[in-house]
mmCIF file of C-alpha atoms and ligand atoms in Angstrom:
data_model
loop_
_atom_site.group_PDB
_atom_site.id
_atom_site.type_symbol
_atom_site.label_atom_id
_atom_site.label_comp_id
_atom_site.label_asym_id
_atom_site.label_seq_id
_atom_site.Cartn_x
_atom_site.Cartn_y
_atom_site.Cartn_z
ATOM 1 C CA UNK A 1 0.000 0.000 0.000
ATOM 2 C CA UNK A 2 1.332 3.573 -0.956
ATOM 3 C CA UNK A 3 1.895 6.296 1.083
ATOM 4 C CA UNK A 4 -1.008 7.434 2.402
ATOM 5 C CA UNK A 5 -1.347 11.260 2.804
ATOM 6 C CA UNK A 6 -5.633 11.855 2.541
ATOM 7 C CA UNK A 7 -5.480 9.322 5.275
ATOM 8 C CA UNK A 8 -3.826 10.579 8.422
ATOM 9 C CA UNK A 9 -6.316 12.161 10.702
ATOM 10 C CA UNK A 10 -6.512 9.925 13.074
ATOM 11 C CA UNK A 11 -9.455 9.590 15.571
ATOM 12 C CA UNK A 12 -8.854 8.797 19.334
ATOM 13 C CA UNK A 13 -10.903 5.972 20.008
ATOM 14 C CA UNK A 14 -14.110 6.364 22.088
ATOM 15 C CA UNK A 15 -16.764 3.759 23.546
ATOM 16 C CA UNK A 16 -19.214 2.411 20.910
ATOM 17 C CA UNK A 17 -22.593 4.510 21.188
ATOM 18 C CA UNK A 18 -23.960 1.331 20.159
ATOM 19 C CA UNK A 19 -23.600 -0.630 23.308
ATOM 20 C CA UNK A 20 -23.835 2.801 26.086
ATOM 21 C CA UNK A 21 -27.518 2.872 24.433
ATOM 22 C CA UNK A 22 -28.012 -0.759 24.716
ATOM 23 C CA UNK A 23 -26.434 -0.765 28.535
ATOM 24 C CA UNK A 24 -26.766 2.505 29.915
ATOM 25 C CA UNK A 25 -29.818 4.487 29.085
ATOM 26 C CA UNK A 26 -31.188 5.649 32.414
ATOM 27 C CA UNK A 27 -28.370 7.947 32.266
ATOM 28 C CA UNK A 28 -26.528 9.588 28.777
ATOM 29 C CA UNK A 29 -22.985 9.623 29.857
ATOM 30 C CA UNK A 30 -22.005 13.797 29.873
ATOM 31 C CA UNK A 31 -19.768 13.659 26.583
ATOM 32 C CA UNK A 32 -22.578 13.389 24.617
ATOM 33 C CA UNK A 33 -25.344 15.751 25.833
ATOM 34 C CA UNK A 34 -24.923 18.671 23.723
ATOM 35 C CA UNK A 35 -26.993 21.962 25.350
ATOM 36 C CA UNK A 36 -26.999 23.782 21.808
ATOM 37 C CA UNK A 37 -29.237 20.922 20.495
ATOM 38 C CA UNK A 38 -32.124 21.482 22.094
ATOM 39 C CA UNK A 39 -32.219 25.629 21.634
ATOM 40 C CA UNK A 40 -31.744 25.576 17.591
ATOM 41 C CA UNK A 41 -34.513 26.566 16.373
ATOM 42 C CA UNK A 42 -36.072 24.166 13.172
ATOM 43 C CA UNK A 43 -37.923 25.066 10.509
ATOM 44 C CA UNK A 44 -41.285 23.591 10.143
ATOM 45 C CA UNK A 45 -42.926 25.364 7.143
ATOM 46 C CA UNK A 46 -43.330 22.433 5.079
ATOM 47 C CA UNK A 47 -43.047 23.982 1.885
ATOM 48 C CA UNK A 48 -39.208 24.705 2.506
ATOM 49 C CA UNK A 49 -38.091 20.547 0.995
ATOM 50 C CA UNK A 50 -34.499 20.593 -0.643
ATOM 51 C CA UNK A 51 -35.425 20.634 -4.812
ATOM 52 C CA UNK A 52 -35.383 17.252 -6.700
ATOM 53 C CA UNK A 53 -33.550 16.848 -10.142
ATOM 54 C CA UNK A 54 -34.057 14.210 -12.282
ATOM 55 C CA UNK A 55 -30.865 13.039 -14.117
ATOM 56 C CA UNK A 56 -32.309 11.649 -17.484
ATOM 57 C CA UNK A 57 -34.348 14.667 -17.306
ATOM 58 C CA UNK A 58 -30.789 16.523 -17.257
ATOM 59 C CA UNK A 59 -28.643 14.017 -19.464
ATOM 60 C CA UNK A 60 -31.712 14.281 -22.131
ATOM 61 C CA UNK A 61 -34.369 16.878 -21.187
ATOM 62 C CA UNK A 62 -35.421 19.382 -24.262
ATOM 63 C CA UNK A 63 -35.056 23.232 -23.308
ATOM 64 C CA UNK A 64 -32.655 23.104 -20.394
ATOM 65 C CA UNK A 65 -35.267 23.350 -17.878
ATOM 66 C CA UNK A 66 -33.638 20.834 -15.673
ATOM 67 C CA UNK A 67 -30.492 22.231 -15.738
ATOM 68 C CA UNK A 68 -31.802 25.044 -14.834
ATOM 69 C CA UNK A 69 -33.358 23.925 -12.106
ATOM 70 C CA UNK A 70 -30.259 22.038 -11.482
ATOM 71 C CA UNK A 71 -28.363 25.252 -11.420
ATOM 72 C CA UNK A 72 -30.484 26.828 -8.643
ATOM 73 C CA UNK A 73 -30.128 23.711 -6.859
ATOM 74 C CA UNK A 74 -26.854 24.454 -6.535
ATOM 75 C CA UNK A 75 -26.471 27.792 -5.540
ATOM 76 C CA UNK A 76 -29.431 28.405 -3.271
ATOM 77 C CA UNK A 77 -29.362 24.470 -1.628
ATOM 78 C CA UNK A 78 -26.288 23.110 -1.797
ATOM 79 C CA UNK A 79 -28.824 20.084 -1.367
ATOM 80 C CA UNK A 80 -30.997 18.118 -3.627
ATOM 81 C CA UNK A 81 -32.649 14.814 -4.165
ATOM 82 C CA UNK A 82 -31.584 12.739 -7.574
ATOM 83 C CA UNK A 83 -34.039 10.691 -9.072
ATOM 84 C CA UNK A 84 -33.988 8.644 -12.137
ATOM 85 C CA UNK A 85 -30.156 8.491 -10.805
ATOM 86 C CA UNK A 86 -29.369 5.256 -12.655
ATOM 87 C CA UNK A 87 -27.596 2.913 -10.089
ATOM 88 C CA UNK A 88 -28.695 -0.215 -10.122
ATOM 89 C CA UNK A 89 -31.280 -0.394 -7.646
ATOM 90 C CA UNK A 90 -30.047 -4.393 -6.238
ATOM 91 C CA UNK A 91 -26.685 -2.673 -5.622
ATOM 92 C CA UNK A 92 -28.493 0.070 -3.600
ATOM 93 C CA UNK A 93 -30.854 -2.648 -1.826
ATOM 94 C CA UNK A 94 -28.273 -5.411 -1.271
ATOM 95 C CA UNK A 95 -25.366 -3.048 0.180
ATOM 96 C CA UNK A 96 -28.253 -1.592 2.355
ATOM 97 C CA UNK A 97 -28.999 -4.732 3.875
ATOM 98 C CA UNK A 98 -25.536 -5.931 4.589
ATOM 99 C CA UNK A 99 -24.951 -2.284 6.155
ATOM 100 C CA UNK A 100 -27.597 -3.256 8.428
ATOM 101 C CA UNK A 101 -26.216 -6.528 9.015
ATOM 102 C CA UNK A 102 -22.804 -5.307 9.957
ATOM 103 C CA UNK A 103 -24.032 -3.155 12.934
ATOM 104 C CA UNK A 104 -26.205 -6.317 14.227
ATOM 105 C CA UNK A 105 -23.034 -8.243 14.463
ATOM 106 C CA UNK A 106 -21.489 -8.414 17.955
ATOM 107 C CA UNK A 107 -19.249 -5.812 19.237
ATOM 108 C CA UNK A 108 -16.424 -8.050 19.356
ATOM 109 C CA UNK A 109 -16.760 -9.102 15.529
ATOM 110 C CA UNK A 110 -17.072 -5.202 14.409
ATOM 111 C CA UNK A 111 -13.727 -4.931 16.814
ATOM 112 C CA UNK A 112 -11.931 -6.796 14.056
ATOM 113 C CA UNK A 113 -12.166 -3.537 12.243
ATOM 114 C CA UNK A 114 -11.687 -1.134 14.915
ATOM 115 C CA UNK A 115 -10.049 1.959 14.193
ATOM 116 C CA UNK A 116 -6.645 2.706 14.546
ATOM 117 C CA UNK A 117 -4.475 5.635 15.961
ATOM 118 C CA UNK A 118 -3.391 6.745 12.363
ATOM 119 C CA UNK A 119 -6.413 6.925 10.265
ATOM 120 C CA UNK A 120 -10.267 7.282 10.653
ATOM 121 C CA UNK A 121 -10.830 4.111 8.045
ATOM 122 C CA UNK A 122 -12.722 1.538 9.868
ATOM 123 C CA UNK A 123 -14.951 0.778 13.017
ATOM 124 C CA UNK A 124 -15.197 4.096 15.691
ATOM 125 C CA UNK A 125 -16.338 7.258 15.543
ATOM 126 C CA UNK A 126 -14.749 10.694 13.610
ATOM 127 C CA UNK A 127 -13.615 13.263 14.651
ATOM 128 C CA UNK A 128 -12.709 12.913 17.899
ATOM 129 C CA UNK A 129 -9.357 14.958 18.409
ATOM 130 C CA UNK A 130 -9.275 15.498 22.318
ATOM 131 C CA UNK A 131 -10.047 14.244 25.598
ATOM 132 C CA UNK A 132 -12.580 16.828 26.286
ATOM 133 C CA UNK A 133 -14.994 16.627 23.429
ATOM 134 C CA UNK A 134 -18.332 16.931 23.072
ATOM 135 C CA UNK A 135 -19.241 12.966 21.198
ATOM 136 C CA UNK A 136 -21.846 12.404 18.266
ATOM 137 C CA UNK A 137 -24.633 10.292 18.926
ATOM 138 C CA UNK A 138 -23.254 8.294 16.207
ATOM 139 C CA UNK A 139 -20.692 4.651 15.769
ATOM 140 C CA UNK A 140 -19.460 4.631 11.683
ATOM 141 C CA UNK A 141 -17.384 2.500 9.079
ATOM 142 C CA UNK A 142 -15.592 4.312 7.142
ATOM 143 C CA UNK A 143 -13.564 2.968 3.570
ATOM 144 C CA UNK A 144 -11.292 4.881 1.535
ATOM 145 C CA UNK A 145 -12.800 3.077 -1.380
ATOM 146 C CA UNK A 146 -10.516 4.977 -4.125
ATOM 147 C CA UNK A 147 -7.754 4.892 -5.246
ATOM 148 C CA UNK A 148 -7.788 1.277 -5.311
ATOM 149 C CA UNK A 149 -4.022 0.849 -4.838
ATOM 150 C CA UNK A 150 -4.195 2.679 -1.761
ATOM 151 C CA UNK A 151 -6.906 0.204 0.169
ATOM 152 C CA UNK A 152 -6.462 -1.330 2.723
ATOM 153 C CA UNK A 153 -7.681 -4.676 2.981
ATOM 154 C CA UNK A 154 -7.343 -5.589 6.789
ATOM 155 C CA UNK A 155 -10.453 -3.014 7.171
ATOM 156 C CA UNK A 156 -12.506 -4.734 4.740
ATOM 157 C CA UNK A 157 -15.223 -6.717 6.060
ATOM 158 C CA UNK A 158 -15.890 -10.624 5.368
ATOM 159 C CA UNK A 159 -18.801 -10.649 7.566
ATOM 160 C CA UNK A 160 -20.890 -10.148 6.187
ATOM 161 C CA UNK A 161 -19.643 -12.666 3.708
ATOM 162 C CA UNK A 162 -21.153 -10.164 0.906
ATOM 163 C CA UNK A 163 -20.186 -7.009 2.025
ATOM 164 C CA UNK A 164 -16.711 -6.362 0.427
ATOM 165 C CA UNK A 165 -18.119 -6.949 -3.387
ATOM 166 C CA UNK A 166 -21.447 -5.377 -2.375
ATOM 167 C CA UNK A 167 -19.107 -1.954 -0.944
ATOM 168 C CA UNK A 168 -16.560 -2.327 -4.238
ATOM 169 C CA UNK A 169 -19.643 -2.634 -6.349
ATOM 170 C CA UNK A 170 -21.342 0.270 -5.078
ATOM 171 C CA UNK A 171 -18.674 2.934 -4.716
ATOM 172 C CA UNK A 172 -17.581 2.211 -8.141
ATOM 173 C CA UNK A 173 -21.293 2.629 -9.858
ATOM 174 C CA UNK A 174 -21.008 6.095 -7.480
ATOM 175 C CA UNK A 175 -17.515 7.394 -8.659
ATOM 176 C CA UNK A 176 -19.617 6.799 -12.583
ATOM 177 C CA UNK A 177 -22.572 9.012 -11.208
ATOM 178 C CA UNK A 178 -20.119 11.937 -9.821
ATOM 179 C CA UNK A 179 -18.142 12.084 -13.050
ATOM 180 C CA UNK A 180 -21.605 12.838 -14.430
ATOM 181 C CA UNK A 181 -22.863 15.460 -12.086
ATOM 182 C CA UNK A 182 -19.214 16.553 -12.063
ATOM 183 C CA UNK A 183 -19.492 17.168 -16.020
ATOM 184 C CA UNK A 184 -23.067 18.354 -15.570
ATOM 185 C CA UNK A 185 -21.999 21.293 -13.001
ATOM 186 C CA UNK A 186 -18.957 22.714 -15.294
ATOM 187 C CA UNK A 187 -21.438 22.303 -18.082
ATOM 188 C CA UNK A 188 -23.697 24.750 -15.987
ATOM 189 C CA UNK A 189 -20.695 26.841 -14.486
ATOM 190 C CA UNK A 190 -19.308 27.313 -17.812
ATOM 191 C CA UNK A 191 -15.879 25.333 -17.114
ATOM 192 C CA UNK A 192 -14.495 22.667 -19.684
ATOM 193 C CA UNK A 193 -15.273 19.551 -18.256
ATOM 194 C CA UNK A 194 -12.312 17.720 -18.128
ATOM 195 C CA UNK A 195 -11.215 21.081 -15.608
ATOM 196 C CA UNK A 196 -13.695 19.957 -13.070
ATOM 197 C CA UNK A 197 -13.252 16.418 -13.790
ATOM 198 C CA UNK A 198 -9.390 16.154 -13.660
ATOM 199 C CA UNK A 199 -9.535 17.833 -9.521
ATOM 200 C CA UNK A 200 -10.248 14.161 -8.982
ATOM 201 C CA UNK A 201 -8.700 12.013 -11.458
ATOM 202 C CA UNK A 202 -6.994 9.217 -9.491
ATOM 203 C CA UNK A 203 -9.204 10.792 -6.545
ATOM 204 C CA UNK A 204 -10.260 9.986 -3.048
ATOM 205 C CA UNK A 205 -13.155 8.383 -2.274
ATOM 206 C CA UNK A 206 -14.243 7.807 1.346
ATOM 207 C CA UNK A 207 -17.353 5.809 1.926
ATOM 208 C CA UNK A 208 -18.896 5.876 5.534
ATOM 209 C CA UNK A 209 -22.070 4.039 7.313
ATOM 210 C CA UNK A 210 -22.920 6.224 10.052
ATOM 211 C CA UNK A 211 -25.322 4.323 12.799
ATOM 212 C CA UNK A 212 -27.022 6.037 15.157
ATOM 213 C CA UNK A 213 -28.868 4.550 17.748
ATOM 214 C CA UNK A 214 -31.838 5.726 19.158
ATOM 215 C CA UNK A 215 -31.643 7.622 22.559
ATOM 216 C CA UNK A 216 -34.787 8.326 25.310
ATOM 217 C CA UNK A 217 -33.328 12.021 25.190
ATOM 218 C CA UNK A 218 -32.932 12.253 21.586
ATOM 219 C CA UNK A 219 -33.216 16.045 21.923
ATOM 220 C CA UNK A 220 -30.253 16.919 24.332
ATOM 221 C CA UNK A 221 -27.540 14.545 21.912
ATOM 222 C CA UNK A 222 -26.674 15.010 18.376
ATOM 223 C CA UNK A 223 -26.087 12.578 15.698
ATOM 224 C CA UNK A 224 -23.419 14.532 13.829
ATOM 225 C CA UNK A 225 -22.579 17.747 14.815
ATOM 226 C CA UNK A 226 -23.341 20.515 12.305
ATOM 227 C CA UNK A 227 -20.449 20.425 9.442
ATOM 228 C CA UNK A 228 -19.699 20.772 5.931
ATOM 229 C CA UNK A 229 -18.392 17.816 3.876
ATOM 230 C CA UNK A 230 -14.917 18.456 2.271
ATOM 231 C CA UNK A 231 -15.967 16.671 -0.545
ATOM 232 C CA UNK A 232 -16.353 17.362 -3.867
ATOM 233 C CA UNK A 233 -19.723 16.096 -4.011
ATOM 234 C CA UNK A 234 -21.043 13.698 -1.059
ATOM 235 C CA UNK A 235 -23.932 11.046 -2.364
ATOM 236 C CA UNK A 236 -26.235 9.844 0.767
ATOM 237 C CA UNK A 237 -28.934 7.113 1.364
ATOM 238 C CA UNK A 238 -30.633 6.298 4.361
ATOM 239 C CA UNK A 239 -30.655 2.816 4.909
ATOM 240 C CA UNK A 240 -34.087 2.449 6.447
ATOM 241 C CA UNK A 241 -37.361 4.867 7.135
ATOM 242 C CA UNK A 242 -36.143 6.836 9.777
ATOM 243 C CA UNK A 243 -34.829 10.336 9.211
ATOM 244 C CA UNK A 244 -32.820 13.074 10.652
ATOM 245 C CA UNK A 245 -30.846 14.910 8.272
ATOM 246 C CA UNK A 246 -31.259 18.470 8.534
ATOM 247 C CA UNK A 247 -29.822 21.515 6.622
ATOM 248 C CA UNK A 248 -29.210 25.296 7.653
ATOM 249 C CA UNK A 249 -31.427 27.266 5.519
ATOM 250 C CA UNK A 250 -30.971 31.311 6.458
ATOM 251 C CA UNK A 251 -30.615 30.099 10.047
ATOM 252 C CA UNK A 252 -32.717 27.910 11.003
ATOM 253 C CA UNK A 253 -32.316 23.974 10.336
ATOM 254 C CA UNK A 254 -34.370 22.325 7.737
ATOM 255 C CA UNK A 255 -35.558 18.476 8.325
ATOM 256 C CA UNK A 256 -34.504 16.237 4.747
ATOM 257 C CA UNK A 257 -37.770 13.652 4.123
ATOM 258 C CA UNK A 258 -35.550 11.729 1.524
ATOM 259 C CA UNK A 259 -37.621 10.451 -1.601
ATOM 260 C CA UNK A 260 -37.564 6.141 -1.311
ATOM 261 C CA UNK A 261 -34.866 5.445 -4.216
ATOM 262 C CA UNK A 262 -33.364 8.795 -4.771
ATOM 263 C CA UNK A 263 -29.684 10.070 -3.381
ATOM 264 C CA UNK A 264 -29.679 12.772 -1.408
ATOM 265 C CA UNK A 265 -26.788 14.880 -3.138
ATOM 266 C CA UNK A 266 -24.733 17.455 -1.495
ATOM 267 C CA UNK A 267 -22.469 20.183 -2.871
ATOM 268 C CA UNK A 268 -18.900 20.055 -0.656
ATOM 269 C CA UNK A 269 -16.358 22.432 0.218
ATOM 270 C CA UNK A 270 -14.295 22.064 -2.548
ATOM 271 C CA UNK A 271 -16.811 23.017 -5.248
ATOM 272 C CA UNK A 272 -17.462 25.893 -2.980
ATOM 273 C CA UNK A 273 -13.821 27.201 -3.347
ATOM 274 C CA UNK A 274 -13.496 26.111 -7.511
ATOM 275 C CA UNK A 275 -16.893 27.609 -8.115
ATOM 276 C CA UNK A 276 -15.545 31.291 -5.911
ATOM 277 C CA UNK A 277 -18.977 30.551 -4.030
ATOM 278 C CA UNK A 278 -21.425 30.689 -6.922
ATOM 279 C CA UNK A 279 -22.384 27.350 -5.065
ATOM 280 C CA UNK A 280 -22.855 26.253 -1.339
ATOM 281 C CA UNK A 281 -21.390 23.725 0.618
ATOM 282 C CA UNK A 282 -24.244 24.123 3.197
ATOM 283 C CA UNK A 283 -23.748 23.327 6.962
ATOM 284 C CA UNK A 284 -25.937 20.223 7.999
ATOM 285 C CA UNK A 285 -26.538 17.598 11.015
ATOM 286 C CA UNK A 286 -28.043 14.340 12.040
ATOM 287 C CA UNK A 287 -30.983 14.382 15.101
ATOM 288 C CA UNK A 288 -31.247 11.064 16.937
ATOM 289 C CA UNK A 289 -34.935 9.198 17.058
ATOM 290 C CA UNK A 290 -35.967 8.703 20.441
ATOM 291 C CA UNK A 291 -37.379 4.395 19.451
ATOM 292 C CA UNK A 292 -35.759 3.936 16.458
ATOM 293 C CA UNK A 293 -31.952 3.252 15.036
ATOM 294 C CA UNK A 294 -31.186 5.128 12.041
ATOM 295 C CA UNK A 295 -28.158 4.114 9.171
ATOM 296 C CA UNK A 296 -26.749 6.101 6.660
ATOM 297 C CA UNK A 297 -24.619 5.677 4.048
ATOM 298 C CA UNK A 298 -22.260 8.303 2.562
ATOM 299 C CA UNK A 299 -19.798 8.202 -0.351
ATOM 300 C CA UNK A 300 -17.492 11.234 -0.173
ATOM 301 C CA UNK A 301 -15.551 12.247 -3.647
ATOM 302 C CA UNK A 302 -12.957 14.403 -2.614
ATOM 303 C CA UNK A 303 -9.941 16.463 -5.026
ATOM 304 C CA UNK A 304 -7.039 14.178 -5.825
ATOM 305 C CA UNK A 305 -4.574 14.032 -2.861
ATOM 306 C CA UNK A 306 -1.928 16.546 -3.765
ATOM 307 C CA UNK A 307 -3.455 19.204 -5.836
ATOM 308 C CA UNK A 308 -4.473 22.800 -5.567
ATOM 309 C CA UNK A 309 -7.992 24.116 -5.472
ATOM 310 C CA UNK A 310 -9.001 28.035 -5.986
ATOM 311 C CA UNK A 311 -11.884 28.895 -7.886
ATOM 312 C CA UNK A 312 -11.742 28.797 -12.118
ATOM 313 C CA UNK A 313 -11.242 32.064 -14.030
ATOM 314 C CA UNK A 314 -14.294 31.497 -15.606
ATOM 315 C CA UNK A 315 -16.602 32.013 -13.231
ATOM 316 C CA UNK A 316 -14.498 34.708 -11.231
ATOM 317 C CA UNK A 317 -16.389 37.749 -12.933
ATOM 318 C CA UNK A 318 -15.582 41.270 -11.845
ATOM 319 C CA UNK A 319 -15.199 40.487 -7.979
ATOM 320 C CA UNK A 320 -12.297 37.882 -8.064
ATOM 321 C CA UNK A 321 -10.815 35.650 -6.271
ATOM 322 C CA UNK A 322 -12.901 34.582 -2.664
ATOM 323 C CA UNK A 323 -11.257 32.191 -2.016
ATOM 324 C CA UNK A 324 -7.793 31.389 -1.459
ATOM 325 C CA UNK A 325 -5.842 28.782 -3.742
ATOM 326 C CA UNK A 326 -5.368 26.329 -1.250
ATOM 327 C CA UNK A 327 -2.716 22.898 -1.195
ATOM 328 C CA UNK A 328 -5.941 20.103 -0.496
ATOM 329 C CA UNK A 329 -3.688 17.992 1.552
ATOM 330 C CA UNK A 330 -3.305 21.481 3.707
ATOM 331 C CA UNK A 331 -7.358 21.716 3.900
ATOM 332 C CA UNK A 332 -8.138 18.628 5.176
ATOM 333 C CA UNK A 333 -5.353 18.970 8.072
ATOM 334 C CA UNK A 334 -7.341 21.915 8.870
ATOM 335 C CA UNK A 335 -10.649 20.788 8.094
ATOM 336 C CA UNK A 336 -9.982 18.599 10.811
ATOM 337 C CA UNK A 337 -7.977 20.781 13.022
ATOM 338 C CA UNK A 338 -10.517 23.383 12.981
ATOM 339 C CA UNK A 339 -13.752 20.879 13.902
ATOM 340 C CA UNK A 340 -12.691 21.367 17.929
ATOM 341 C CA UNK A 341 -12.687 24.920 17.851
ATOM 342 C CA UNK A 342 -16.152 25.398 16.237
ATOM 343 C CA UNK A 343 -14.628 27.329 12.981
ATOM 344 C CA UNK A 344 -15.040 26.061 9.387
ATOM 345 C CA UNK A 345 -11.930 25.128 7.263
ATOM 346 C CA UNK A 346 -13.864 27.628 4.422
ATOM 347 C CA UNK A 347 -13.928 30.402 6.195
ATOM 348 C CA UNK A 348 -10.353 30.001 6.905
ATOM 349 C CA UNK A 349 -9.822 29.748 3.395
ATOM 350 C CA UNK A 350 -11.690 33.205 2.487
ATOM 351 C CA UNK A 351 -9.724 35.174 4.874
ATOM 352 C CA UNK A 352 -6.928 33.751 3.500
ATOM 353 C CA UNK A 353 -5.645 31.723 6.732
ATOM 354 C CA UNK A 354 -5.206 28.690 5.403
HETATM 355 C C1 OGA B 401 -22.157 12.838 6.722
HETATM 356 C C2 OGA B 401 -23.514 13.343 7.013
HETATM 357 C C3 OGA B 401 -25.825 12.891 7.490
HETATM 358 C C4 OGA B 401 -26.749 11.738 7.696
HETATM 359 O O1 OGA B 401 -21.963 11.609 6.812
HETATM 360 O O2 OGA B 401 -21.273 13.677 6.402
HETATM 361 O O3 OGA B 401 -23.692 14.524 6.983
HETATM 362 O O4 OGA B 401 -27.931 11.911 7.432
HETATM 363 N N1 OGA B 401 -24.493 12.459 7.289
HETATM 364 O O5 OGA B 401 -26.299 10.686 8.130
HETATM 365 NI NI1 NI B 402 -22.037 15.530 5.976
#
């Protein structure tokens, strides 16, 4: 295995949230009541749902309307729900399932892929860079899935005895679909293509289940702290009914009610900075069910390791440059660096700190 610079941020290992809701729920152990959860206010106007874009609609619609509407998507949501997406829908149901069989296996079989000091692939949590802490609601699995060469196989899972071909399957009909919205977005920004696509030829691609269990006081913990995805573009499903995404709309969070069958797709940080802000990498968390488990599944295309990102002349108009021209390696130190001290990595980047 090469070198392995995307993958250093290590995590310092925490108990499984898992087993303290299984064991301990007459009392949530302090780490992980969060006062700020309870106080944000959330939207409830119904009519504010993230937009939906069909993708044969944008690959073959007449009169642009969709990528239009595609367009806006971008730049007022940062969020949107893909339909008519094209991955094969047994590859969506059959990695579901063995997601969901993974977390019912005992703690000590999951063990075999704990976490280690060095990187944050594996069984643990993210994120956690100090003793002090505040903890997400939340146990994950995380995969850098690309490049292959740089894999590592001792965190690949044989139990169950699908799940390695159903997660290789998967992530690679995913790294197909974000070449296409990749190509679809410079299309629509007025880039060449092969600009946009090239930031991640040879690229990383982290895939993550995120499990959160459900919690009597699902209103004083939080699933995953409000963040941004460094990504390029992040792809999500929810595994089963429940939800608990939400997104910051002008201030106040706004609950996801994800179509059955359609990705919930996110713009990340990184087309932020090559777009100079023309689209949003919007700030969103995960809320906790008080009965019921809930399991995600995120695939995370991020810029190749090594390059620089700073928006494209083309769409810089009279205002220039927002953001910085930043090393990527760099941003992610600092994407993680920055988590404990409440700033975003982005906003670094504007002011030019980074
Ligand atoms: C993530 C994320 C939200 C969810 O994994 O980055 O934001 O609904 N997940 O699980
Ligand atoms: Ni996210």
């Amino acid at each position: 295995m090469g070198e392995n610079k995307a993958d250093e941020y290590g995590s310092i290992p925490v108990p499984n949230v898992q087993y303290i809701a299984m064991n301990e729920l007459k009392e949530i152990p302090g780490r992980y009541i969060q006062p700020k959860a309870e106080t944000d206010s959330v939207s409830m106007d119904e009519s504010r749902e993230i937009p939906v874009i069909d993708l044969q609609e944008l690959l073959h619609g007449q009169g642009g309307d969709q990528m239009a509407s595609f367009h806006t998507a971008c730049k007022d949501w940062g969020f949107f729900q893909l339909i008519n997406h094209g991955v094969t829908e047994g590859v969506i149901e059959k990695i579901k399932g063995d997601a969901e069989e993974f977390f019912r296996l005992p703690l000590e079989k999951k063990k075999a892929y704990a976490q280690q000091a060095e990187s944050v692939q594996g069984y643990g949590q993210a994120f956690v860079v100090s003793e002090e802490q505040k903890l997400d609601w939340c146990d994950i699995f995380a995969l850098r899935t690309f490049p292959i060469d740089e894999r590592l196989a001792k965190f690949w899972p044989t139990s169950p005895p699908s799940f390695s071909e159903t997660i290789e399957r998967y992530v690679e009909e995913l790294q197909e679909l974000n070449l296409r919205l990749l190509e679809l977005i410079a299309k629509n920004l007025g880039v060449d293509a092969d600009k946009l696509t090239n930031t991640c030829k040879n690229g990383t691609q982290w895939f993550r289940i995120n499990y959160y269990p459900p919690c009597p006081q699902a209103d004083k913990v939080i699933g995953i702290s409000p963040h941004s995805d460094p990504s390029l573009i992040t792809l999500l499903i929810q595994v089963n009914e429940v939800e608990g995404l939400q997104i910051k709309k002008n201030g106040t969070w706004v609950s996801v009610k994800p179509l059955p069958g359609a990705f919930i797709v996110n713009i990340g940080d990184a087309i932020e900075m090559l777009s100079n802000g023309v689209y949003k990498s919007i700030e969103h968390r995960g809320t906790i069910n008080p009965e019921r488990e809930r399991l995600s599944i995120a695939v995370f295309q991020l810029p190749t390791s090594g390059i620089l990102v700073g928006p494209f002349e083309e769409v810089l108009g009279n205002s220039g440059a927002k953001y910085k021209t930043v090393d990527y390696d760099e941003y992610m130190k600092s994407y993680f660096g920055t988590k404990l001290e409440g700033k975003r990595a982005l906003d670094l980047v504007k002011l030019g700190e980074i």
